[in-house]
Short mmCIF file of C-alpha atoms in Angstrom, two decimals:
data_model
loop_
_atom_site.label_atom_id
_atom_site.label_comp_id
_atom_site.label_asym_id
_atom_site.label_seq_id
_atom_site.Cartn_x
_atom_site.Cartn_y
_atom_site.Cartn_z
CA MET Z 131 -11.18 1.78 26.55
CA SER Z 132 -7.80 2.27 28.15
CA VAL Z 133 -5.13 -0.30 27.36
CA HIS Z 134 -1.57 0.48 28.42
CA HIS Z 135 1.51 -1.66 27.87
CA GLY Z 136 4.45 0.70 27.79
CA LEU Z 137 5.31 3.44 25.36
CA ARG Z 138 3.85 4.02 21.90
CA LEU Z 139 4.14 1.03 19.57
CA ARG Z 140 7.00 1.52 17.14
CA GLY Z 141 6.80 0.95 13.40
CA ASP Z 142 9.08 -1.53 11.61
CA ASP Z 143 11.82 0.96 10.77
CA GLU Z 144 11.64 2.56 14.22
CA SER Z 145 11.84 -0.88 15.86
CA TRP Z 146 14.97 -1.84 13.95
CA ALA Z 147 16.59 1.54 14.61
CA LEU Z 148 15.98 1.15 18.35
CA PHE Z 149 17.20 -2.46 18.27
CA THR Z 150 20.49 -1.57 16.54
CA HIS Z 151 20.99 1.41 18.86
CA VAL Z 152 20.69 -0.74 21.99
CA MET Z 153 22.94 -3.46 20.57
CA LYS Z 154 25.83 -0.91 20.42
CA VAL Z 155 27.87 -3.36 18.35
CA ASN Z 156 28.17 -4.15 14.68
CA ILE Z 157 25.24 -6.32 13.66
CA PRO Z 158 26.61 -9.67 12.42
CA PRO Z 159 25.35 -10.99 9.03
CA GLU Z 160 23.56 -13.88 10.74
CA LEU Z 161 21.47 -11.46 12.76
CA LEU Z 162 20.72 -9.25 9.75
CA LYS Z 163 19.00 -12.25 8.18
CA LEU Z 164 16.63 -12.29 11.14
CA ARG Z 165 15.76 -8.58 10.87
CA ARG Z 166 12.19 -9.13 9.65
CA GLU Z 167 11.53 -11.82 12.25
CA ILE Z 168 12.93 -9.66 15.06
CA VAL Z 169 10.83 -6.68 14.07
CA ILE Z 170 7.66 -8.76 13.84
CA ARG Z 171 8.23 -10.70 17.05
CA CYS Z 172 8.79 -7.54 19.11
CA GLY Z 173 5.40 -6.26 17.99
CA GLY Z 174 6.49 -2.64 18.26
CA LEU Z 175 6.84 -2.80 22.05
CA PRO Z 176 9.85 -0.66 23.05
CA LEU Z 177 10.52 -2.71 26.19
CA ALA Z 178 10.53 -5.96 24.19
CA ILE Z 179 12.90 -4.46 21.62
CA VAL Z 180 15.31 -3.19 24.27
CA ARG Z 181 15.25 -6.43 26.20
CA LEU Z 182 15.91 -8.56 23.12
CA ALA Z 183 18.76 -6.32 21.96
CA ASP Z 184 20.31 -6.35 25.42
CA VAL Z 185 20.21 -10.14 25.61
CA LEU Z 186 21.57 -10.70 22.10
CA SER Z 187 24.37 -8.19 22.56
CA GLN Z 188 25.79 -10.38 25.29
CA LYS Z 189 25.81 -13.60 23.25
CA ASP Z 190 28.11 -15.04 20.65
CA ALA Z 191 27.00 -15.17 17.01
CA ASP Z 192 25.11 -18.45 17.31
CA ILE Z 193 21.94 -18.65 15.22
CA ASP Z 194 20.41 -21.41 17.34
CA GLU Z 195 20.89 -19.41 20.51
CA TRP Z 196 19.30 -16.36 18.93
CA SER Z 197 16.32 -18.47 17.85
CA SER Z 198 15.83 -19.68 21.42
CA VAL Z 199 15.83 -16.08 22.60
CA LEU Z 200 13.12 -15.27 20.06
CA GLN Z 201 11.04 -18.19 21.34
CA GLN Z 202 11.36 -16.90 24.87
CA LEU Z 203 10.27 -13.50 23.59
CA ASP Z 204 7.10 -15.11 22.23
CA GLN Z 205 6.25 -16.46 25.68
CA ASP Z 206 6.88 -13.08 27.27
CA GLN Z 207 4.71 -11.35 24.71
CA GLU Z 208 1.88 -13.81 25.27
CA GLN Z 209 1.76 -12.70 28.90
CA VAL Z 210 1.80 -9.02 27.93
CA TRP Z 211 -0.95 -9.34 25.35
CA SER Z 212 -3.09 -11.71 27.40
CA LYS Z 213 -3.50 -8.90 29.91
CA ALA Z 214 -4.25 -6.44 27.13
CA LEU Z 215 -6.81 -8.83 25.63
CA SER Z 216 -8.56 -9.19 28.95
CA LYS Z 217 -8.91 -5.43 29.09
CA ILE Z 218 -10.15 -5.34 25.49
CA ASN Z 219 -12.73 -8.02 26.19
CA GLU Z 220 -14.02 -6.12 29.19
CA ASP Z 221 -14.10 -2.61 27.75
CA LEU Z 222 -14.39 -2.89 23.98
CA PRO Z 223 -17.95 -3.08 22.56
CA LEU Z 224 -18.70 -5.93 20.16
CA TYR Z 225 -18.91 -3.65 17.11
CA LYS Z 226 -15.40 -2.37 17.86
CA GLN Z 227 -14.13 -5.90 18.44
CA ARG Z 228 -15.36 -6.79 14.97
CA ARG Z 229 -13.08 -4.13 13.52
CA LEU Z 230 -10.18 -5.96 15.14
CA PHE Z 231 -11.50 -9.30 13.88
CA TYR Z 232 -11.21 -7.91 10.37
CA PHE Z 233 -7.42 -7.80 10.67
CA GLY Z 234 -7.47 -11.57 10.89
CA LEU Z 235 -8.84 -11.87 7.37
CA PHE Z 236 -5.60 -10.53 5.90
CA PRO Z 237 -2.62 -12.84 5.26
CA LYS Z 238 -0.08 -13.26 8.02
CA ASP Z 239 2.50 -10.45 8.28
CA TYR Z 240 0.69 -8.49 5.56
CA GLU Z 241 1.10 -4.73 5.84
CA ILE Z 242 -2.49 -3.57 5.45
CA PRO Z 243 -3.03 -0.35 3.44
CA VAL Z 244 -5.08 2.01 5.57
CA ARG Z 245 -7.06 3.11 2.54
CA ARG Z 246 -8.18 -0.45 1.87
CA LEU Z 247 -8.92 -1.23 5.50
CA ILE Z 248 -11.10 1.85 5.93
CA MET Z 249 -13.07 1.09 2.78
CA LEU Z 250 -13.62 -2.51 3.83
CA TRP Z 251 -14.81 -1.48 7.29
CA VAL Z 252 -17.33 0.84 5.67
CA ALA Z 253 -18.43 -1.82 3.19
CA GLU Z 254 -19.00 -4.31 6.01
CA GLY Z 255 -21.09 -1.79 7.95
CA LEU Z 256 -18.58 -1.72 10.82
CA VAL Z 257 -18.77 2.06 11.20
CA GLN Z 258 -21.79 4.28 11.56
CA PRO Z 259 -21.84 8.08 11.15
CA GLU Z 260 -22.58 9.89 14.39
CA VAL Z 261 -24.09 12.97 12.74
CA GLU Z 262 -26.17 13.50 9.63
CA ASN Z 263 -24.30 13.57 6.29
CA GLU Z 264 -21.04 12.52 7.93
CA ASP Z 265 -18.85 10.47 5.61
CA PRO Z 266 -18.45 6.88 6.92
CA GLY Z 267 -14.87 6.86 5.64
CA ASP Z 268 -14.01 9.77 7.93
CA VAL Z 269 -15.57 7.90 10.85
CA ALA Z 270 -13.58 4.77 10.00
CA GLY Z 271 -10.39 6.82 9.86
CA ARG Z 272 -11.00 8.19 13.35
CA CYS Z 273 -11.74 4.68 14.63
CA LEU Z 274 -8.39 3.45 13.33
CA ILE Z 275 -6.51 6.37 14.87
CA GLU Z 276 -8.15 5.56 18.21
CA LEU Z 277 -6.95 1.94 18.02
CA ILE Z 278 -3.45 3.14 17.15
CA ALA Z 279 -3.49 5.61 20.03
CA GLU Z 280 -4.49 2.79 22.38
CA ASP Z 281 -1.48 0.73 21.16
CA VAL Z 282 -3.73 -2.02 19.84
CA VAL Z 283 -2.90 -1.47 16.16
CA GLN Z 284 0.71 -1.04 15.05
CA VAL Z 285 1.72 1.47 12.37
CA THR Z 286 4.19 -0.12 9.92
CA LYS Z 287 4.67 2.69 7.40
CA LYS Z 288 3.84 6.38 7.16
CA LYS Z 289 3.36 8.68 4.20
CA LEU Z 290 5.52 11.72 3.55
CA ASP Z 291 2.86 13.93 5.11
CA GLY Z 292 3.00 11.95 8.35
CA ASN Z 293 -0.31 10.13 7.90
CA VAL Z 294 -0.49 6.37 8.38
CA LYS Z 295 0.06 4.35 5.19
CA THR Z 296 0.03 0.73 6.39
CA CYS Z 297 -0.65 -1.06 9.66
CA HIS Z 298 -1.30 -4.46 11.22
CA LEU Z 299 -1.90 -6.13 14.56
CA PRO Z 300 1.26 -6.79 16.61
CA TYR Z 301 2.52 -10.35 16.21
CA ALA Z 302 1.53 -11.80 19.58
CA LEU Z 303 -1.77 -9.93 19.75
CA ARG Z 304 -2.75 -11.24 16.33
CA ARG Z 305 -2.19 -14.85 17.39
CA HIS Z 306 -4.34 -14.43 20.50
CA TRP Z 307 -7.00 -12.40 18.78
CA LEU Z 308 -7.45 -14.86 15.91
CA SER Z 309 -8.17 -17.69 18.31
CA LYS Z 310 -11.00 -15.59 19.71
CA ALA Z 311 -12.11 -14.43 16.26
CA GLN Z 312 -12.61 -18.01 15.10
CA GLN Z 313 -15.33 -18.34 17.72
CA ALA Z 314 -17.17 -15.26 16.47
CA THR Z 315 -19.85 -15.31 13.80
CA PHE Z 316 -17.99 -12.57 11.93
CA VAL Z 317 -15.27 -14.92 10.72
CA GLN Z 318 -16.66 -17.83 8.72
CA VAL Z 319 -15.18 -20.86 7.03
CA TYR Z 320 -15.54 -20.67 3.25
CA ALA Z 321 -15.62 -23.38 0.62
CA LYS Z 322 -12.17 -23.74 -0.95
CA THR Z 323 -13.02 -25.61 -4.14
CA ARG Z 324 -11.52 -24.03 -7.24
CA SER Z 325 -14.17 -25.56 -9.47
CA GLU Z 326 -16.77 -22.96 -8.65
CA LEU Z 327 -17.09 -19.27 -7.91
CA SER Z 328 -20.52 -19.57 -6.35
CA ILE Z 329 -20.79 -19.22 -2.61
CA SER Z 330 -22.75 -21.33 -0.22
CA THR Z 331 -25.93 -19.79 1.06
CA GLY Z 332 -25.34 -17.39 3.93
CA LEU Z 333 -21.59 -17.03 3.41
CA VAL Z 334 -20.07 -13.71 2.47
CA ARG Z 335 -17.03 -13.41 0.22
CA ARG Z 336 -14.75 -10.58 1.27
CA LEU Z 337 -12.21 -8.73 -0.83
CA VAL Z 338 -9.41 -9.48 1.61
CA ASP Z 339 -9.82 -13.17 0.89
CA HIS Z 340 -8.51 -12.54 -2.60
CA LEU Z 341 -5.12 -11.48 -1.25
CA ASP Z 342 -4.40 -15.11 -0.43
CA LYS Z 343 -2.86 -16.96 -3.38
CA GLU Z 344 -4.21 -20.22 -1.98
CA ASP Z 345 -7.77 -18.91 -2.15
CA PHE Z 346 -9.83 -20.51 -4.90
CA SER Z 347 -10.84 -17.18 -6.45
CA PHE Z 348 -7.33 -15.66 -6.58
CA ASP Z 349 -6.67 -16.78 -10.15
CA HIS Z 350 -10.02 -15.49 -11.33
CA ILE Z 351 -9.26 -12.02 -10.05
CA HIS Z 352 -5.50 -11.73 -10.58
CA GLY Z 353 -5.25 -13.94 -13.63
CA HIS Z 354 -6.24 -13.43 -17.24
CA ILE Z 355 -9.87 -14.39 -16.73
CA HIS Z 356 -12.63 -11.86 -17.32
CA VAL Z 357 -14.54 -11.19 -14.14
CA VAL Z 358 -18.07 -9.86 -14.34
CA VAL Z 359 -19.04 -7.20 -11.82
CA THR Z 360 -22.73 -7.56 -11.17
CA SER Z 361 -25.18 -5.00 -9.92
CA MET Z 362 -25.38 -5.38 -6.17
CA VAL Z 363 -25.76 -3.47 -2.97
CA THR Z 364 -22.17 -2.55 -2.21
CA THR Z 365 -20.11 0.39 -1.21
CA THR Z 366 -16.81 -4.33 -0.78
CA LEU Z 367 -15.32 -2.33 -5.37
CA ASP Z 368 -11.50 -2.36 -5.34
CA LEU Z 369 -10.05 -3.70 -8.59
CA LYS Z 370 -6.77 -1.80 -8.27
CA HIS Z 371 -4.46 -4.82 -8.46
CA THR Z 372 -6.40 -6.92 -10.94
CA TYR Z 373 -6.40 -7.57 -14.69
CA ILE Z 374 -9.97 -6.40 -15.15
CA SER Z 375 -10.15 -3.97 -18.07
CA THR Z 376 -13.85 -3.46 -18.80
CA LEU Z 377 -16.63 -2.90 -16.33
CA PRO Z 378 -20.15 -3.86 -17.48
CA SER Z 379 -22.99 -1.38 -17.81
CA SER Z 380 -24.54 -2.75 -14.61
CA ILE Z 381 -22.06 -0.64 -12.62
CA TRP Z 382 -24.15 2.43 -13.46
CA LYS Z 383 -26.99 0.94 -11.40
CA MET Z 384 -24.96 0.68 -8.18
CA GLN Z 385 -26.71 3.43 -6.29
CA HIS Z 386 -24.90 2.63 -3.01
CA LEU Z 387 -21.41 2.52 -4.51
CA ARG Z 388 -19.15 5.04 -2.77
CA HIS Z 389 -15.65 3.97 -3.78
CA SER Z 390 -14.43 2.50 -7.06
CA LEU Z 391 -10.71 1.81 -7.48
CA LEU Z 392 -9.77 0.48 -10.89
CA SER Z 393 -6.70 -1.01 -12.52
CA GLU Z 394 -4.98 1.93 -14.22
CA SER Z 395 -2.11 -0.22 -15.47
CA TYR Z 396 -4.59 -2.54 -17.16
CA ARG Z 397 -6.64 0.40 -18.52
CA SER Z 398 -9.89 -0.22 -16.73
CA ARG Z 399 -12.79 1.51 -18.46
CA PHE Z 400 -16.50 2.01 -18.07
CA THR Z 401 -18.75 0.74 -20.83
CA LEU Z 402 -21.15 3.15 -22.49
CA GLN Z 403 -23.59 4.65 -20.03
CA PRO Z 404 -27.23 3.55 -20.08
CA ARG Z 405 -30.07 6.03 -19.95
CA VAL Z 406 -30.32 5.87 -16.18
CA CYS Z 407 -27.33 6.69 -13.93
CA SER Z 408 -27.69 5.73 -10.27
CA LEU Z 409 -24.09 6.41 -9.18
CA ILE Z 410 -25.18 9.38 -7.11
CA ALA Z 411 -23.22 8.31 -4.01
CA LEU Z 412 -19.87 7.77 -5.73
CA GLN Z 413 -17.10 9.61 -3.86
CA THR Z 414 -13.97 7.86 -5.13
CA LEU Z 415 -13.24 7.09 -8.78
CA TRP Z 416 -9.59 6.14 -9.06
CA GLY Z 417 -7.57 4.64 -11.92
CA LEU Z 418 -10.17 5.12 -14.68
CA PHE Z 419 -8.81 5.01 -18.23
CA VAL Z 420 -10.18 7.66 -20.60
CA ASP Z 421 -9.79 7.49 -24.37
CA GLU Z 422 -11.76 8.68 -27.40
CA LYS Z 423 -14.55 6.18 -26.71
CA THR Z 424 -15.17 7.22 -23.10
CA LEU Z 425 -18.41 9.11 -22.55
CA VAL Z 426 -17.31 12.09 -20.45
CA LYS Z 427 -19.70 14.86 -21.50
CA GLY Z 428 -23.21 13.79 -20.60
CA GLY Z 429 -21.85 10.66 -18.92
CA LEU Z 430 -19.06 10.76 -16.34
CA ASP Z 431 -19.59 14.46 -15.75
CA ARG Z 432 -22.91 13.62 -14.10
CA LEU Z 433 -20.94 12.19 -11.17
CA VAL Z 434 -20.63 15.47 -9.28
CA ASN Z 435 -20.13 14.21 -5.71
CA ALA Z 436 -16.65 12.81 -6.22
CA ARG Z 437 -14.13 13.64 -3.50
CA LYS Z 438 -11.24 11.64 -4.94
CA LEU Z 439 -10.69 11.46 -8.70
CA GLY Z 440 -7.86 9.77 -10.62
CA LEU Z 441 -7.94 9.60 -14.43
CA ALA Z 442 -5.44 8.47 -17.07
CA CYS Z 443 -6.02 9.94 -20.54
CA ARG Z 444 -4.34 8.32 -23.56
CA LEU Z 445 -3.88 9.99 -26.97
CA MET Z 446 -4.05 8.06 -30.24
CA PRO Z 447 -2.41 9.82 -33.23
CA SER Z 448 -5.45 9.35 -35.43
CA GLN Z 449 -7.81 10.82 -32.83
CA GLN Z 450 -6.14 14.08 -31.83
CA GLN Z 451 -9.17 16.33 -32.37
CA THR Z 452 -11.41 13.92 -30.48
CA MET Z 453 -8.96 13.75 -27.61
CA LEU Z 454 -8.73 17.54 -27.40
CA SER Z 455 -12.48 17.58 -27.01
CA GLN Z 456 -12.27 14.83 -24.38
CA LEU Z 457 -9.63 16.69 -22.38
CA GLU Z 458 -11.78 19.82 -22.38
CA ALA Z 459 -14.75 17.75 -21.20
CA VAL Z 460 -12.60 16.36 -18.36
CA ALA Z 461 -11.53 19.89 -17.38
CA ASN Z 462 -15.16 21.06 -17.28
CA TRP Z 463 -16.11 18.02 -15.20
CA VAL Z 464 -13.35 18.67 -12.66
CA LEU Z 465 -14.52 22.27 -12.41
CA LYS Z 466 -17.94 21.04 -11.22
CA LEU Z 467 -16.54 18.81 -8.46
CA LYS Z 468 -16.87 21.21 -5.54
CA HIS Z 469 -16.37 18.43 -2.93
CA LEU Z 470 -13.08 17.31 -4.45
CA HIS Z 471 -10.14 16.88 -2.05
CA THR Z 472 -7.78 14.66 -4.11
CA LEU Z 473 -7.13 14.97 -7.85
CA ARG Z 474 -4.78 13.00 -10.10
CA LEU Z 475 -4.79 13.59 -13.87
CA LYS Z 476 -2.43 11.94 -16.35
CA SER Z 477 -2.24 12.64 -20.06
CA ASP Z 478 0.21 10.81 -22.30
CA ASP Z 479 0.56 9.42 -25.81
CA GLU Z 480 1.01 5.87 -27.03
CA SER Z 481 4.75 6.17 -26.34
CA ASN Z 482 4.08 7.06 -22.70
CA GLN Z 483 5.31 10.61 -23.29
CA PRO Z 484 3.47 13.55 -21.65
CA TRP Z 485 0.77 15.06 -23.82
CA ASP Z 486 -1.54 18.06 -23.46
CA LEU Z 487 -3.43 18.39 -20.18
CA ASP Z 488 -6.35 20.79 -19.92
CA LEU Z 489 -7.31 22.25 -16.56
CA LYS Z 490 -9.42 25.19 -15.47
CA PRO Z 491 -8.66 27.47 -12.46
CA LEU Z 492 -9.27 25.56 -9.21
CA SER Z 493 -9.01 28.39 -6.68
CA GLY Z 494 -12.69 27.91 -5.79
CA HIS Z 495 -12.18 24.27 -4.75
CA VAL Z 496 -11.76 25.00 -1.04
CA ASN Z 497 -11.55 21.30 -0.04
CA LEU Z 498 -8.90 20.34 -2.59
CA SER Z 499 -5.70 19.45 -0.71
CA SER Z 500 -3.82 17.06 -3.02
CA ILE Z 501 -3.08 17.45 -6.76
CA TYR Z 502 -1.00 15.25 -9.07
CA LEU Z 503 -0.69 16.39 -12.70
CA LEU Z 504 1.22 14.55 -15.44
CA GLY Z 505 1.10 16.22 -18.84
CA ARG Z 506 1.88 19.46 -20.66
CA LEU Z 507 -0.26 22.20 -19.18
CA LYS Z 508 -2.19 23.96 -21.93
CA ASN Z 509 -2.78 26.80 -19.48
CA PRO Z 510 0.51 27.32 -17.57
CA SER Z 511 -1.00 30.13 -15.48
CA ILE Z 512 -3.01 27.45 -13.67
CA VAL Z 513 -0.13 27.11 -11.17
CA SER Z 514 -1.00 30.52 -9.75
CA GLU Z 515 -4.65 29.55 -9.36
CA PHE Z 516 -4.40 26.49 -7.15
CA PRO Z 517 -6.58 26.48 -3.99
CA ARG Z 518 -5.05 27.93 -0.83
CA ASN Z 519 -5.70 24.75 1.14
CA LEU Z 520 -3.45 22.72 -1.16
CA SER Z 521 -0.97 20.71 0.93
CA ASP Z 522 0.44 18.16 -1.55
CA LEU Z 523 1.37 19.01 -5.16
CA THR Z 524 3.12 16.97 -7.85
CA LEU Z 525 3.89 18.28 -11.34
CA SER Z 526 5.40 16.07 -14.04
CA GLY Z 527 5.92 16.79 -17.74
CA SER Z 528 4.21 20.16 -17.29
CA GLY Z 529 6.60 21.99 -19.65
CA LEU Z 530 6.62 25.21 -17.60
CA MET Z 531 9.01 27.82 -18.95
CA GLU Z 532 8.50 30.31 -16.10
CA ASP Z 533 9.83 29.58 -12.61
CA PRO Z 534 6.92 27.89 -10.74
CA MET Z 535 8.50 28.67 -7.34
CA LEU Z 536 7.61 32.34 -7.73
CA LYS Z 537 3.93 31.37 -7.90
CA LEU Z 538 3.72 28.36 -5.60
CA ASP Z 539 5.54 30.02 -2.70
CA LYS Z 540 2.37 31.90 -1.76
CA LEU Z 541 0.43 28.71 -0.92
CA PRO Z 542 0.24 28.92 2.89
CA ASN Z 543 -0.52 25.22 3.55
CA LEU Z 544 1.73 23.51 1.01
CA LYS Z 545 3.70 20.78 2.81
CA ILE Z 546 4.87 18.50 -0.01
CA LEU Z 547 6.07 19.63 -3.44
CA ARG Z 548 7.39 17.37 -6.18
CA LEU Z 549 8.71 18.88 -9.41
CA LEU Z 550 9.43 15.85 -11.58
CA ALA Z 551 10.79 15.26 -15.08
CA LYS Z 552 10.20 18.11 -17.54
CA SER Z 553 7.88 19.93 -15.16
CA TYR Z 554 10.12 23.02 -15.44
CA THR Z 555 12.38 23.69 -18.42
CA GLY Z 556 14.08 26.91 -17.27
CA LYS Z 557 17.67 27.45 -16.14
CA LEU Z 558 17.08 29.51 -12.98
CA MET Z 559 14.99 28.84 -9.89
CA LEU Z 560 14.35 31.14 -6.93
CA CYS Z 561 12.61 30.62 -3.59
CA PRO Z 562 11.93 34.16 -2.33
CA SER Z 563 12.25 35.30 1.27
CA GLY Z 564 9.37 34.13 3.45
CA GLY Z 565 8.13 31.72 0.81
CA PHE Z 566 6.86 28.18 1.42
CA PRO Z 567 6.24 28.64 5.16
CA GLN Z 568 4.90 25.09 5.70
CA LEU Z 569 6.85 23.09 3.09
CA ARG Z 570 8.48 20.05 4.69
CA VAL Z 571 9.22 17.82 1.68
CA LEU Z 572 10.73 19.00 -1.63
CA LYS Z 573 11.70 16.69 -4.48
CA LEU Z 574 13.41 17.95 -7.65
CA TRP Z 575 13.72 15.16 -10.23
CA LYS Z 576 15.15 15.28 -13.75
CA LEU Z 577 15.00 19.04 -14.21
CA GLU Z 578 17.68 18.69 -16.87
CA GLN Z 579 17.90 22.39 -17.86
CA LEU Z 580 18.17 23.73 -14.31
CA GLU Z 581 21.59 25.33 -13.70
CA GLU Z 582 21.13 27.61 -10.70
CA TRP Z 583 18.86 27.45 -7.66
CA ASN Z 584 18.78 30.24 -5.11
CA VAL Z 585 17.01 30.31 -1.76
CA GLU Z 586 16.67 33.68 -0.07
CA GLU Z 587 17.00 34.13 3.68
CA GLY Z 588 13.80 33.16 5.50
CA ALA Z 589 12.51 30.86 2.74
CA LEU Z 590 11.79 27.14 3.23
CA GLN Z 591 12.07 27.43 7.01
CA ALA Z 592 10.08 24.23 7.62
CA LEU Z 593 11.96 22.10 5.07
CA ARG Z 594 13.08 18.75 6.51
CA ASP Z 595 13.35 16.40 3.52
CA LEU Z 596 15.10 17.44 0.28
CA GLU Z 597 15.75 15.05 -2.60
CA ILE Z 598 17.53 16.10 -5.80
CA ARG Z 599 17.70 13.50 -8.55
CA SER Z 600 19.24 13.68 -12.05
CA CYS Z 601 19.40 17.48 -12.22
CA ILE Z 602 22.54 17.10 -14.30
CA ARG Z 603 23.33 20.79 -14.85
CA LEU Z 604 22.69 22.06 -11.35
CA LYS Z 605 25.96 23.47 -10.04
CA MET Z 606 25.51 23.63 -6.27
CA LEU Z 607 23.14 23.52 -3.34
CA PRO Z 608 21.76 26.93 -2.27
CA LYS Z 609 23.94 28.48 0.43
CA GLU Z 610 20.89 29.11 2.62
CA LEU Z 611 20.40 25.33 2.92
CA LEU Z 612 24.00 24.30 3.51
CA HIS Z 613 23.91 24.55 7.30
CA ARG Z 614 20.35 23.44 8.06
CA SER Z 615 20.92 20.95 10.89
CA LEU Z 616 17.46 19.35 10.64
CA LEU Z 617 17.50 18.94 6.87
CA GLU Z 618 17.74 15.41 5.48
CA LEU Z 619 19.38 15.60 2.04
CA LYS Z 620 19.27 12.82 -0.55
CA LEU Z 621 21.22 13.10 -3.82
CA THR Z 622 20.75 10.59 -6.64
CA ASP Z 623 22.51 10.53 -10.03
CA MET Z 624 24.00 13.99 -9.54
CA PRO Z 625 27.30 15.26 -11.09
CA SER Z 626 30.41 14.62 -9.04
CA GLN Z 627 31.18 18.35 -8.76
CA PHE Z 628 27.77 18.95 -7.16
CA THR Z 629 28.16 16.22 -4.54
CA ALA Z 630 31.71 17.42 -3.82
#
């Protein structure tokens, strides 16, 4: 497929930046109120943004007149996207069109998390691996990138590492596409009665439906009503933003389940494991709450194909010895996960203060690229044994007394580093010459004992985004960084003498 309608679609922030640049005048308060509407209506099209800004810059501050200009913009966009739709209809296979139809199931103007969209595409069977043993999620990710590259899908937000975080269909395209989608068998009309949770024969309930507060099942999922997850053939299980705390034993029978995202804030747990475990395909287990009752050894540690693991461990004062055993069991389980590429471990007490975190050397985990650790590291030397492919690292509450920079600087692919509250308790920090060759983002938060930070010549050459927050004893910015023209510096809650 080849659809062209100008330059690359701009995200929301990019669109507003371009709009204000073209206006070349102070934006009046009345127009600021229309920011969201302007960004949405332009649909990321640079030519539409420029044209609208040019027209509005020549008019007086009259809200009615601006509204009429926006209406005219809608008509112009309809013509642009009608041509694009014709091209899509001609060149895009039905199975790819269905991926676009799926956008219509989300609420209007909703910024769709890429993670959720990819998982839902996979669950609906809208992507098929092209080679044996290829992960469907990877295929779905490539499909989305293709649609973005063709300017059909608009990126709304990006992550720090540059990857897409949220997206949606451009405003005018969505209106046209939904009218076509309503005619397709993929989009169906569902019963809206709140008196029942059962579904009419032949109709499929989709997770995206539950994002709509008007949907009859919204209260059952987001309210204080216990929802039972039954054993079924699914890959459709995302409970991340729900109040579901306990999953029934039937989850262990879900042999096709690939991704399970749980409600960490509501302490989602697995019930005791039955004799038979069929979760052999599970690749994502995120937000699971682990306490003294969780069966880790001989239970969770049998899930050895996980690629993305996020656990929250909570200590109870009366169960310290049990929890030490649990943390060791978690560490041994992580050590067995040779396919792991994302790891997040949290360990705190009942007062939400960091507690002990056990971890074994991970240098052999060649696929592991992202690590988030919250808790006091029982083995501080672990920071020198992270895998070389690590690109994103966050440490919080680690209690390190030795400068971590002298160990982390050797990681050749590290792009994002966050040292958060109590991760390092020393007074001096040094980034040696040639260190951190790929690091682009560095965040230093609440390192309350840090007094002096030195950066040697040739270190941090790729750094573009530096944020220092609440490092109350830090005296000054390293001289090596003072004249970096491409460096974006953000200071929050810093002493006046530092900012001066």
